[in-house]
Coordinates of C-alpha atoms in Angstrom, one line a residue:
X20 CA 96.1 125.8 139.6
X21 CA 99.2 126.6 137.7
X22 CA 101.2 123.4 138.1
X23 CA 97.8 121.4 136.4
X24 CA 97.1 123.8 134.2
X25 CA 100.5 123.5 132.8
X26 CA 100.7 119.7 133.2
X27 CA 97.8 119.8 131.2
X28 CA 99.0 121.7 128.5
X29 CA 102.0 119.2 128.4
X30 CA 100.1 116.3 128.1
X31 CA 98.3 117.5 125.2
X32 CA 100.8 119.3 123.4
X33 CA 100.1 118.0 119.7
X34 CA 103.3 115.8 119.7
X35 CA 100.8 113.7 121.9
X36 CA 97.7 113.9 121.2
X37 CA 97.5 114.6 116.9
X38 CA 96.1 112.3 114.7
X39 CA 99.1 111.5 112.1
X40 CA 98.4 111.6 108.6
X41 CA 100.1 108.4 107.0
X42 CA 103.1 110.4 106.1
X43 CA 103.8 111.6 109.8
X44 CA 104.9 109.1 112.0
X45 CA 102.2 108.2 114.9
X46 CA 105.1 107.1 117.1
X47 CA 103.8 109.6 119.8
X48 CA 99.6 109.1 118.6
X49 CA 97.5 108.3 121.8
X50 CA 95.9 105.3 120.8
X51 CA 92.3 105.5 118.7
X52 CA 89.9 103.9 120.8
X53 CA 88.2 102.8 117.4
X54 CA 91.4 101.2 116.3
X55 CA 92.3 97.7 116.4
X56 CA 92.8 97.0 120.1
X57 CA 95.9 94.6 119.0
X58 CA 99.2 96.2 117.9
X59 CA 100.8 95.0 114.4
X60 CA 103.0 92.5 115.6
X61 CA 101.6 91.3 119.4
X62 CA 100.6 87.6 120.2
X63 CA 98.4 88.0 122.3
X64 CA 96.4 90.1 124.8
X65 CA 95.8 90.5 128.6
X66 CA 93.1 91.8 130.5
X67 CA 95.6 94.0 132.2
X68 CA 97.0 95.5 128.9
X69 CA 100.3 94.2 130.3
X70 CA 102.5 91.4 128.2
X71 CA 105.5 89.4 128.7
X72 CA 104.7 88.5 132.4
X73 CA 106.3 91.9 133.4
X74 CA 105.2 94.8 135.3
X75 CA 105.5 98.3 135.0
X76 CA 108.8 99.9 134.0
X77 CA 110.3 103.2 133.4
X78 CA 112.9 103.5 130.7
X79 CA 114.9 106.7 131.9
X80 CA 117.5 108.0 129.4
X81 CA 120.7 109.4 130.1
X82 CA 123.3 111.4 128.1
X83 CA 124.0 114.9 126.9
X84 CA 122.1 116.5 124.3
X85 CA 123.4 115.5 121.2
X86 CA 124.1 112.4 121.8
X87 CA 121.2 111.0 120.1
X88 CA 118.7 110.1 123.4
X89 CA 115.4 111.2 121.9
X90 CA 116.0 109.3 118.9
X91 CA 116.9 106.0 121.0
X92 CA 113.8 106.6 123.3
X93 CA 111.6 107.5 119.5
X94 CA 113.4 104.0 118.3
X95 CA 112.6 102.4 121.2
X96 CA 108.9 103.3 121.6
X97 CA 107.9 101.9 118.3
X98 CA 109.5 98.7 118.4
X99 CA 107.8 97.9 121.9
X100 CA 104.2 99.6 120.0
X101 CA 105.1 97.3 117.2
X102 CA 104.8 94.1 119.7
X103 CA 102.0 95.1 121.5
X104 CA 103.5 97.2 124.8
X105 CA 102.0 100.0 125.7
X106 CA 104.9 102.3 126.1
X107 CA 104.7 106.2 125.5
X108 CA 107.9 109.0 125.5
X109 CA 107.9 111.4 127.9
X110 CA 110.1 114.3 126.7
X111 CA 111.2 116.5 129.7
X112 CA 111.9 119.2 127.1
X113 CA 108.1 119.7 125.6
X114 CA 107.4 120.2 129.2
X115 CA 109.9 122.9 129.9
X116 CA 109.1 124.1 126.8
X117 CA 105.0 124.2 127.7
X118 CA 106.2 125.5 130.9
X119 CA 108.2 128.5 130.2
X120 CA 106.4 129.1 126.7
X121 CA 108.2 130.0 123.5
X122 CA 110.2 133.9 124.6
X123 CA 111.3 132.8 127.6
X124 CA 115.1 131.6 127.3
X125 CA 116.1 129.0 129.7
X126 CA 118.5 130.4 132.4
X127 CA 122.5 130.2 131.8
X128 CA 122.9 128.0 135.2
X129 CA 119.5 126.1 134.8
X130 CA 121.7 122.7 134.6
X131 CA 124.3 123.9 137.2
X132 CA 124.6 122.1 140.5
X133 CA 124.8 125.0 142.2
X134 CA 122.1 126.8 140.2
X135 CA 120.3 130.3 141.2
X136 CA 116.9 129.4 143.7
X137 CA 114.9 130.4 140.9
X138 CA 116.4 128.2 138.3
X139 CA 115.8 125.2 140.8
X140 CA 112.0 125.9 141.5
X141 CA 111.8 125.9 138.0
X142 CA 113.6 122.8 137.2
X143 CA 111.4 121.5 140.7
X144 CA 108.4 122.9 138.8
X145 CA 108.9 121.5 135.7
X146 CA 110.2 117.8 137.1
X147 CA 106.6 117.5 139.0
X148 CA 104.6 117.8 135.9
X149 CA 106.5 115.3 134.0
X150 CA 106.2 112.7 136.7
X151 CA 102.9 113.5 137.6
X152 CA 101.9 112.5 134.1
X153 CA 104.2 109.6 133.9
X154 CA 102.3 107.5 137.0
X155 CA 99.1 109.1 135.7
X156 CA 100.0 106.5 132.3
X157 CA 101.5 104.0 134.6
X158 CA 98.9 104.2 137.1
X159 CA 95.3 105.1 135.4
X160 CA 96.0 104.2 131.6
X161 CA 97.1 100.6 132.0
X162 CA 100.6 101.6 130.7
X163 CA 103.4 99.8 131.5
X164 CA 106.3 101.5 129.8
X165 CA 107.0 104.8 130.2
X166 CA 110.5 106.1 128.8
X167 CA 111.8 109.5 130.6
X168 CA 114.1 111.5 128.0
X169 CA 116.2 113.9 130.1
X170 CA 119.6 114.5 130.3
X171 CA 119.8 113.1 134.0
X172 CA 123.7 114.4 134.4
X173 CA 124.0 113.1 138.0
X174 CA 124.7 109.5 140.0
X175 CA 122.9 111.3 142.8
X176 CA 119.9 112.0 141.0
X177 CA 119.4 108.8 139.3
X178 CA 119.8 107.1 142.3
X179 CA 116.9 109.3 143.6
X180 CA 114.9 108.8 140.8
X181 CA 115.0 104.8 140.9
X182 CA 113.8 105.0 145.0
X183 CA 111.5 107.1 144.3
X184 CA 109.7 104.7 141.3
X185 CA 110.6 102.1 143.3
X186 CA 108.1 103.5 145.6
X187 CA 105.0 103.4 143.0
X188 CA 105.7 99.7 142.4
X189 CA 107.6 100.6 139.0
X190 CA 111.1 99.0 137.9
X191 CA 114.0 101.4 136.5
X192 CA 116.3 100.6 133.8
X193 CA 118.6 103.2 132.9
X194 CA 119.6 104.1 129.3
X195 CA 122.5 106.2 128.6
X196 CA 123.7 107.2 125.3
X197 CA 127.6 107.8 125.8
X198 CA 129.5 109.1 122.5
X199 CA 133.7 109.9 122.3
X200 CA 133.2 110.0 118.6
X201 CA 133.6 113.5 117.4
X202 CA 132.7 112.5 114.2
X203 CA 129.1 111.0 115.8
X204 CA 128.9 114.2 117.5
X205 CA 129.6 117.1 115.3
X206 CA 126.8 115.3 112.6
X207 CA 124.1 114.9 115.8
X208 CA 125.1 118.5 116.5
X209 CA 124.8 119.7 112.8
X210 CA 121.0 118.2 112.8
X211 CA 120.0 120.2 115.8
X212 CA 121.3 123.2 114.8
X213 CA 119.6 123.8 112.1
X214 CA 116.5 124.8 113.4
X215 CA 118.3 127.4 115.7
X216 CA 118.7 130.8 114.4
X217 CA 121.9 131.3 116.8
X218 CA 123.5 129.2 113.2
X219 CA 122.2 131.0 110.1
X220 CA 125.2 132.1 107.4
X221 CA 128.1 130.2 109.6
X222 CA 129.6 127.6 108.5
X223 CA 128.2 124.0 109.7
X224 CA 131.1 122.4 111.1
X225 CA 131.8 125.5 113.2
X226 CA 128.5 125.7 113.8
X227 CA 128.7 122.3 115.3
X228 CA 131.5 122.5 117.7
X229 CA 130.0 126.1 118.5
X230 CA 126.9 124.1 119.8
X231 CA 129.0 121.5 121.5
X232 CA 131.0 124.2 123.2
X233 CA 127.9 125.8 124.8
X234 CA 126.6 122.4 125.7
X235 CA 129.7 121.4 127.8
X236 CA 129.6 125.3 129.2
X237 CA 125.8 125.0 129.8
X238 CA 125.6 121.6 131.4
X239 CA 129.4 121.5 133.3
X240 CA 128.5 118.5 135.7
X241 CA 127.6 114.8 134.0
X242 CA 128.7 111.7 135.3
X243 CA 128.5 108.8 133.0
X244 CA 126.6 105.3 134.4
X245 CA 128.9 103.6 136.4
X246 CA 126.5 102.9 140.0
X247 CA 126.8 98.9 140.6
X248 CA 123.4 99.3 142.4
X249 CA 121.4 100.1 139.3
X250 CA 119.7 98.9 136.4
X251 CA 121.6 100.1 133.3
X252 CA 122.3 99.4 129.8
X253 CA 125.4 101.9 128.1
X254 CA 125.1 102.4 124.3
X255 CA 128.6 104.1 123.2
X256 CA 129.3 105.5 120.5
X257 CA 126.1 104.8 118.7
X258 CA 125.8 101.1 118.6
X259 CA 129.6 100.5 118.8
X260 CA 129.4 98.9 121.9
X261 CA 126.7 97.4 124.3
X262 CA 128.1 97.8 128.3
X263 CA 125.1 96.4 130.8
X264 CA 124.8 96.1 134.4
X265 CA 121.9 94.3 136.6
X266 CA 119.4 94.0 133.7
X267 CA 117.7 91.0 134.9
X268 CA 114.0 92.2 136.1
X269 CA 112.2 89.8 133.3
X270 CA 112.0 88.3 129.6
X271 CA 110.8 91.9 128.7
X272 CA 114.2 93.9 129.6
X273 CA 115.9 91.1 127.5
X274 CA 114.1 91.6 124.3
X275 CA 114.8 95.8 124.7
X276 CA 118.5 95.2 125.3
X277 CA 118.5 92.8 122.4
X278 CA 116.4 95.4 120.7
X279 CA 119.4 97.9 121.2
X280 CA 122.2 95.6 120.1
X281 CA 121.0 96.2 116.9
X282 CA 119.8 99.6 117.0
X283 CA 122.1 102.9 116.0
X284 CA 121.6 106.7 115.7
X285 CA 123.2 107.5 112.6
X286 CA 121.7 109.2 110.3
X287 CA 119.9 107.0 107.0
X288 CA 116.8 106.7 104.9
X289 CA 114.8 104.0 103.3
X290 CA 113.2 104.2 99.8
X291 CA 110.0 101.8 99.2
X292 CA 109.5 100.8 95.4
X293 CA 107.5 98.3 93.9
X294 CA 109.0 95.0 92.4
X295 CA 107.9 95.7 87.9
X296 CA 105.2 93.9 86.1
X297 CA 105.4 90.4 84.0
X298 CA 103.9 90.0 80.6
X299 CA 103.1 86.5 81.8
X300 CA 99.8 85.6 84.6
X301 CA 102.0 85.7 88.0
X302 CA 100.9 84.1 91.1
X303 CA 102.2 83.1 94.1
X304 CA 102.9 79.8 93.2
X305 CA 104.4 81.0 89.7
X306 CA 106.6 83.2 89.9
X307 CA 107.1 85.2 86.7
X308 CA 109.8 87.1 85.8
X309 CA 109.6 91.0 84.2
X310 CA 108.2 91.0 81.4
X311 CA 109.4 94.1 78.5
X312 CA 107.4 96.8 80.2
X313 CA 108.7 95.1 83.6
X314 CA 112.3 95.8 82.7
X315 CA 112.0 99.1 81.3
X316 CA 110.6 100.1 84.4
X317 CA 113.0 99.0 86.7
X318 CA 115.7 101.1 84.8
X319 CA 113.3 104.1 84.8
X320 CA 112.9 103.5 88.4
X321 CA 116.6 102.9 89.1
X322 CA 117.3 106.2 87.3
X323 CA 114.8 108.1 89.1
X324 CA 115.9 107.1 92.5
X325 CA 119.6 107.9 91.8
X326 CA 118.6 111.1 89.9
X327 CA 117.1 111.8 93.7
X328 CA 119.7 111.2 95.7
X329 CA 122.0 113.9 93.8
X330 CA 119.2 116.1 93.6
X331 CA 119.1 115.9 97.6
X332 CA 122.9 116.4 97.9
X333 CA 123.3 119.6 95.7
X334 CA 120.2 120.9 97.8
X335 CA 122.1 120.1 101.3
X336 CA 125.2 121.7 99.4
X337 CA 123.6 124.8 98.3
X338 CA 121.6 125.4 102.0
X339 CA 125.6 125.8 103.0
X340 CA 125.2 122.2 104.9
X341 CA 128.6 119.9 104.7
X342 CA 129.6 118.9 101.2
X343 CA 130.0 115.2 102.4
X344 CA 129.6 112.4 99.9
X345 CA 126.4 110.4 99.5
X346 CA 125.9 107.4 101.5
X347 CA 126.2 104.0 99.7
X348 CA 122.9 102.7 98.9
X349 CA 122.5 99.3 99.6
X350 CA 119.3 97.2 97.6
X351 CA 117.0 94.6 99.4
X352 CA 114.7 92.3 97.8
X353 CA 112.5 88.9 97.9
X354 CA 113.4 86.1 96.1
X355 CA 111.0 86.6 93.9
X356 CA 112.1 86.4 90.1
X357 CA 110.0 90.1 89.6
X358 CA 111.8 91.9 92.6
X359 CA 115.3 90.1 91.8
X360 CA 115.3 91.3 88.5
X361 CA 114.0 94.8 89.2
X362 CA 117.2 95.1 90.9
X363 CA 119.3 94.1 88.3
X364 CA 120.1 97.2 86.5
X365 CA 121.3 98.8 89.9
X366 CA 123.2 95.5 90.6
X367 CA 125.1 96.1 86.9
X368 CA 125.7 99.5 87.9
X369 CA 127.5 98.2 91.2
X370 CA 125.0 98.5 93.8
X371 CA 124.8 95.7 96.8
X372 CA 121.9 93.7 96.2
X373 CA 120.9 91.3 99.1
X374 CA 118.0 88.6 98.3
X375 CA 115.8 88.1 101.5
X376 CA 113.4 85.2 101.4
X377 CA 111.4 86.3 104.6
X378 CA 110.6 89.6 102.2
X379 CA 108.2 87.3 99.6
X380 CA 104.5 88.5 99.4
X381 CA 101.8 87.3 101.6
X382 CA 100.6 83.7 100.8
X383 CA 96.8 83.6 99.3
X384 CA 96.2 80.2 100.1
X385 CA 93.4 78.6 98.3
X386 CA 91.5 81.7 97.8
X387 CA 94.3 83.0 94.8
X388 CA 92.5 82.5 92.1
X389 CA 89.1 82.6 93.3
X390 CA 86.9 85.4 91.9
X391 CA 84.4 87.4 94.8
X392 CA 81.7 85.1 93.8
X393 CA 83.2 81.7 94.0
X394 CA 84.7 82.8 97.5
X395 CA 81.4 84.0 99.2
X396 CA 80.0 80.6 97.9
X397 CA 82.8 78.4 98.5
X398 CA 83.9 80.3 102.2
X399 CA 81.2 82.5 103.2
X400 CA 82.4 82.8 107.0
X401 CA 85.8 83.3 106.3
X402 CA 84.8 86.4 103.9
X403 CA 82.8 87.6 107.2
X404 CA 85.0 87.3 109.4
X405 CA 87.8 88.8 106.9
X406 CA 85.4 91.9 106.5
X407 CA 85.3 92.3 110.3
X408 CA 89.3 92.2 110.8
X409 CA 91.0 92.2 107.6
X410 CA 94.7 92.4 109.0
X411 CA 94.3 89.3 111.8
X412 CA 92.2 87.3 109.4
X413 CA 93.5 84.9 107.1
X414 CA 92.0 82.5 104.7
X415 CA 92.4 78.5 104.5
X416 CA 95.9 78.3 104.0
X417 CA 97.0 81.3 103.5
X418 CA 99.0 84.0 105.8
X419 CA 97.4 86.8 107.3
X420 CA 99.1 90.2 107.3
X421 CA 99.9 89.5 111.5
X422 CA 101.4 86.6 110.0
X423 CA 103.9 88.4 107.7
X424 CA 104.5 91.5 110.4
X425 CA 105.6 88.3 112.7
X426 CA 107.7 86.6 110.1
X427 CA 109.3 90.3 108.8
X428 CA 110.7 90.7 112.6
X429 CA 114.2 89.9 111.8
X430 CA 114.1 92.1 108.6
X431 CA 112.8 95.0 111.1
X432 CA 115.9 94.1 113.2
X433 CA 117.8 94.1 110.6
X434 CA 116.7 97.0 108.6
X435 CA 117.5 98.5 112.6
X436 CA 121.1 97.8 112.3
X437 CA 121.5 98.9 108.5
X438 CA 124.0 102.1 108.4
X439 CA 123.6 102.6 104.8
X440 CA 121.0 104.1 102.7
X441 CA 118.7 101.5 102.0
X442 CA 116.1 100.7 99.1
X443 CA 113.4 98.1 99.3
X444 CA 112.0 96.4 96.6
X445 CA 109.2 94.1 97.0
X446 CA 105.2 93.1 96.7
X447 CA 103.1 95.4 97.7
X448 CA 102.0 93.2 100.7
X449 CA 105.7 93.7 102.4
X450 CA 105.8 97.2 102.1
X451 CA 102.6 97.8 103.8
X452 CA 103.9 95.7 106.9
X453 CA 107.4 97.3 106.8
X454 CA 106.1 101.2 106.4
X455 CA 103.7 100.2 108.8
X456 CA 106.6 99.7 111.3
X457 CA 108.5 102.8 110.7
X458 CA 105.5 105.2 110.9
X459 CA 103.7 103.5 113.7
X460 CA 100.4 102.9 111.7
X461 CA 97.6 100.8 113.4
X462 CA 97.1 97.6 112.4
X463 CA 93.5 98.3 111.0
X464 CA 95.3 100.6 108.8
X465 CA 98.2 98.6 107.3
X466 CA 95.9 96.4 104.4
X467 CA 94.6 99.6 103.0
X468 CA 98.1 101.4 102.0
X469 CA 98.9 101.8 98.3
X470 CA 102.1 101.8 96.9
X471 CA 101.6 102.5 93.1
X472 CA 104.6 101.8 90.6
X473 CA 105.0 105.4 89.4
X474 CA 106.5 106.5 92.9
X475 CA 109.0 105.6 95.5
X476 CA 108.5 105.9 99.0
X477 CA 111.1 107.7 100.9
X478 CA 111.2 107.1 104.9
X479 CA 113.1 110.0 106.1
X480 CA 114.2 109.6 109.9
X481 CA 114.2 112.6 112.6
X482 CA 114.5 113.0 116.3
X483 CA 111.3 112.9 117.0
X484 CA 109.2 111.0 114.5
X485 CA 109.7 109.4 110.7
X486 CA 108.6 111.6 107.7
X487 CA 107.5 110.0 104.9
X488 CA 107.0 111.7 100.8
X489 CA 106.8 110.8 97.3
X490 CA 109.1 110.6 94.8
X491 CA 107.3 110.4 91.2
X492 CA 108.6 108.4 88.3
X493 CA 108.0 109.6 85.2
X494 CA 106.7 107.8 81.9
X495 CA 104.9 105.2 83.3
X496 CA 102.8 103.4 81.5
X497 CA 98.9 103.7 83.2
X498 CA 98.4 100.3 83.1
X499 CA 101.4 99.4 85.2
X500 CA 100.6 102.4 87.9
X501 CA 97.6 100.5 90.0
X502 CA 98.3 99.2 93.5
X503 CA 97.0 96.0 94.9
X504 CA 92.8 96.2 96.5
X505 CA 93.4 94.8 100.1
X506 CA 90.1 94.0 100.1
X507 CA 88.3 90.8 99.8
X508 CA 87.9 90.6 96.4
X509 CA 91.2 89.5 96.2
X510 CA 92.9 88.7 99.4
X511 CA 96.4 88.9 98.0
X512 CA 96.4 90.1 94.4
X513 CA 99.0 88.7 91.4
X514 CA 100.3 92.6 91.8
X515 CA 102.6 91.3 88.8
X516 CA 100.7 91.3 86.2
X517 CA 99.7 94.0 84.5
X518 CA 95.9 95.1 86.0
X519 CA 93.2 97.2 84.2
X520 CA 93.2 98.7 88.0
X521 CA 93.0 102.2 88.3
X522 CA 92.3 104.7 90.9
X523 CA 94.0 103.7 93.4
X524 CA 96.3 106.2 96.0
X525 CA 99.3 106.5 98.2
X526 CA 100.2 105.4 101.3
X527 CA 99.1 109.8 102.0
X528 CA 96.2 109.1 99.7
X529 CA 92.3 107.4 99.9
X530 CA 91.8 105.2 97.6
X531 CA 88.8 104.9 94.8
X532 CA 86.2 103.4 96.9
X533 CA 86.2 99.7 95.3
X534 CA 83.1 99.1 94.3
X535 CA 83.6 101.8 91.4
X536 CA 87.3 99.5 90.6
X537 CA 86.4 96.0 89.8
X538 CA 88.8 94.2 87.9
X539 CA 87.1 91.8 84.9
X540 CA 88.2 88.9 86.5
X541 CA 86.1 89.4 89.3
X542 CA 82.9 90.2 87.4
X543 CA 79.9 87.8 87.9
X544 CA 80.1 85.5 84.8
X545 CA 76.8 85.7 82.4
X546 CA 73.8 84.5 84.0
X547 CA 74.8 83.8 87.3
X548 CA 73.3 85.4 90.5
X549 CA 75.7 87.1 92.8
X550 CA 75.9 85.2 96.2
X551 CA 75.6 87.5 99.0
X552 CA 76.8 90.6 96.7
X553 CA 78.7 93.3 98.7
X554 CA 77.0 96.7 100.2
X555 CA 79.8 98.7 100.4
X556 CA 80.0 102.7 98.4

C-alpha cells in the first residue's frame, strides 16, 4: 500500500501533471485530451501513437550531478514533443524526493557501493516506483519514449538496467553527460546552489567547488561509458565533442543523436521583439521598409533591451553571484526590409546581425487582401475548415502555421547550438512558432499568441523547464502596440503597418475577444449583406 501510494504521489507531483500558463514551460504537461491530437511540428500520425517506424525506447541518462543531465533529458524531451513523439522525463530525484518528503536528508552513503541495508531498501524502494511508472507510460499510455534521469554511476548497473528493458520489449540507449571543464562545472554548480541554503553569504566560486567537493565525497564510485556491448552516445564537455557506440536501432536514434550534435548546456537566453511599423501599406508581396515611427522604435527598443541586460548584471552582482561580464548578444532577423532595419541601430552600435530567410512571415496566399466578407463568399469551406483547425489549415496558396514550424526546423537547430545571448526580431507569425518551441505550447495554442511592440519577450532557460516574462518598452506610440488577430478575419495580417488594432495581450495574456476589435478594413462595405456573418463573443 505504501510503494503505490508513493508511486502515485510521484506521478502526479505538479512538475507532471500542472497545466502551464504560457509563461511556464509545458515541457513536462500531460497532454490535454482537448488539445490538438498532432504535435507542432509532426507529419503524420499512427494509430499506434508511434512514429518513425520505431518501437519503444528508453533514453537513460548518465553523469554526475552537475553535469548538466536534466537539462539534456528537458532539451531532449521537447524537441522529440515538437515532432510529434510521445516522450516524457522521468526524474529519479522528484521520486526520492516524494518518497522521503521534504525533512528527511538523504543518507551520507546513499550512493555508496557498499551502502548501509537501509540506504539500499531505500534506493530498492525508490528504483521500483520509477520504473513501475516508466512501463506503465511505455506499456498502457502508448508512449514510446521514456528518458530515465539518474546518475547511473556504475557499468554493472547499466548493464542491468538494459536486460532488464530488454525484457519488456523496450530498446536502451544510453546518454551520459561527461564534463573535464572546470569552467563548465563550477557555472553548472553555481546554478544549483543557489537554491540550497548550505550557500547563503559565501562566496559563489567557493561555493561552487564546495558543492563539487561533496559531490565527488557523496557519490565516490562512477565509471564513465565505455561497455562495447551497449547503446550509448557520450556528450563531453557540453557539446564539445560527440563519442557514439552501437546506435543503430532505427531512423529515430539518428535524428536524437543528430539532435545532440547540436545541442549544449550552457547557460543563454533569447529575447523575442517585433520587427517596427512602415508608414507605407506592407504586404507580403511588398515589403516596406520602417517608416519614421518604425525607426524611432527600433532604437527605443534597442535601448531598452540593452538597458536590461545591465540591469540583470548589477542585480546578479549585488545578490553576491560572480561579477562575470555579459554575454555577447548576437541579433537574428528575416530578410524582410522592416526586421532588417529594426536591427540596424544595434548593427551601428557593433552588434552581429545575421539575416535568415527561413525566419520571413507566414505566406497569406490569395486571401491577403481579402476582407471577412469577400473570403466567406469567395472560399466559404476553407474559412470552415480554418475555424475547425486554425494551425494545420492553410488557405489557397498560402502556408499554414505547420508549414512554417516545418520550415523553422533548422532555425530551431540552430538557435540549439547558439552559445551566445540571442535576440530575435521578426513578424509576429515566427515568433509564435519559435516561442512555441521553447515553451512546449500545443499546437492549438500557437495562432493565438500576441506579441505587442511595446514589449520584448525574454526566454529564460532552467534545469527543469523554460521561464518566460516581459520586458516593457516605454513611449510607445498606441497605435504601433497592437499584435496581429490569428483569426480568420485576416489569416496573416500586414503586421507592418500601422493598425487601428487595440486590445490585444501577451503571449501570458487573453486577448479582446475579436468581435469587439474589427479593423475598418474588414467592415461590411455600405449596403451589402454579410455572407455567413460570424457567431463568435
Amino acid at each position: 500500500m505504501d510503494t503505490l501510494l508513493t508511486a502515485e504521489i510521484a506521478a502526479n507531483s505538479p512538475r507532471y501533471r500542472r497545466r502551464s500558463s504560457t509563461f511556464i514551460d509545458g515541457v513536462h504537461d500531460v497532454p490535454d485530451e482537448k488539445a490538438s491530437p498532432m504535435a507542432p511540428a509532426q507529419l503524420y500520425s499512427t494509430m499506434s501513437g508511434r512514429l518513425f517506424h520505431s518501437g519503444r525506447i528508453a533514453i537513460v541518462l548518465v553523469g554526475l550531478p552537475a553535469r548538466g543531465k536534466t537539462h539534456i533529458s528537458v532539451s531532449l524531451s521537447r524537441y522529440l514533443q515538437w515532432l510529434g513523439v510521445k516522450t516524457r522525463v522521468f526524474h529519479l530525484g522528484d521520486y526520492r524526493r516524494a518518497t522521503m518528503g521534504p525533512d528527511m536528508e538523504v543518507p551520507e552513503d546513499y550512493f555508496f557501493i557498499n551502502a548501509s541495508a537501509t540506504s539500499v531498501m531505500l534506493r530498492q524502494k525508490i528504483l521500483k516506483k520509477c520504473r513501475e511508472d516508466i512501463y506503465a507510460w511505455l506499456n498502457h499510455e502508448n508512449g514510446q519514449v521514456a528518458i530515465y534521469d539518474a546518475v547511473n554511476p556504475l557499468a554493472s548497473g547499466r548493464r542491468s538496467l538494459a536486460k532488464e528493458f530488454q525484457k519488456h520489449d523496450v530498446q536502451t540507449l544510453f546518454l551520459e553527460s561527461y564534463v573535464t571543464d572546470q569552467n563548465i562545472l563550477e557555472e553548472n554548480a553555481r546554478s544549483v546552489k543557489i537554491s540550497s541554503p548550505d550557500f547563503v553569504g559565501m562566496d559563489p566560486d567557493e561555493a561552487a567547488k564546495l558543492y563539487l567537493k561533496r559531490i565527488d565525497m557523496k557519490i565516490p564510485h562512477f565509471e564513465t561509458m565505455n561497455e562495447p556491448d551497449l547503446n550509448y552516445v557520450k556528450m563531453i564537455n557540453a557539446g564539445e565533442r560527440l563519442d557514439y557506440n552501437n546506435v543503430s536501432f532505427g531512423y529515430l536514434s539518428t535524428r536524437i543523436v543528430f539532435y545532440l550534435m547540436n545541442l549544449h548546456i550552457k547557460s543563454r537566453v533569447t529575447f523575442f521583439a517585433r520587427a517596427g511599423t512602415s508608414s507605407q501599406e506592407d504586404s507580403f508581396k511588398a515589403d516596406a521598409p520602417l517608416g519614421d515611427e518604425g525607426r524611432a522604435y527600433a532604437k527605443k527598443m534597442a535601448d531598452t533591451l540593452l538597458a536590461h541586460r545591465e540591469a540583470e548584471r548589477a542585480a546578479i552582482i549585488a545578490a553576491g553571484d560572480s561579477p562575470a561580464p555579459l554575454k555577447p548578444l548576437t541579433v537574428w532577423t528575416s530578410t524582410r526590409k522592416r526586421t532588417v532595419e529594426t536591427a540596424d541601430y544595434l548593427k551601428d552600435i557593433g552588434y552581429r546581425v545575421r539575416q535568415r530567410s527561413q525566419m520571413s512571415q507566414l505566406n497569406p496566399g490569395v486571401c491577403e487582401k481579402l476582407s471577412e466578407t469577400a473570403m466567406r463568399r469567395l472560399y466559404p469551406d476553407e474559412v470552415e475548415r480554418h475555424e475547425l483547425d486554425p494551425y494545420h489549415h492553410r488557405y489557397p496558396r498560402a502556408e499554414s502555421y505547420h508549414d512554417l514550424a516545418v520550415r523553422l526546423e533548422p532555425i530551431i537547430l540552430e538557435l540549439e547550438r547558439e552559445h551566445n545571448d540571442l535576440l530575435i526580431i521578426a513578424h509576429e507569425s515566427v515568433l509564435r512558432v519559435l516561442y512555441g518551441y521553447l515553451m512546449a505550447c500545443d499546437a492549438m495554442n500557437i495562432p493565438k499568441l500576441k506579441f505587442p511592440r511595446n514589449e520584448i519577450i525574454e526566454i529564460i532557460p532552467a534545469s527543469y523547464q523554460n521561464e518566460a516574462k516581459r520586458i516593457k518598452i516605454p513611449n510607445v506610440h498606441i497605435d504601433m502596440i497592437p499584435g496581429s488577430p490569428e483569426d480568420i478575419r485576416i489569416p496573416v495580417p500586414p503586421s507592418g503597418f500601422i493598425s487601428p488594432l487595440s486590445g490585444l495581450g501577451t503571449p501570458a495574456e487573453p486577448a479582446t475577444p475579436m468581435s469587439k476589435v474589427v479593423p475598418p478594413s474588414l467592415l461590411i462595405p455600405p449596403g451589402e449583406k454579410p455572407q455567413n456573418p460570424l457567431s463568435r463573443d
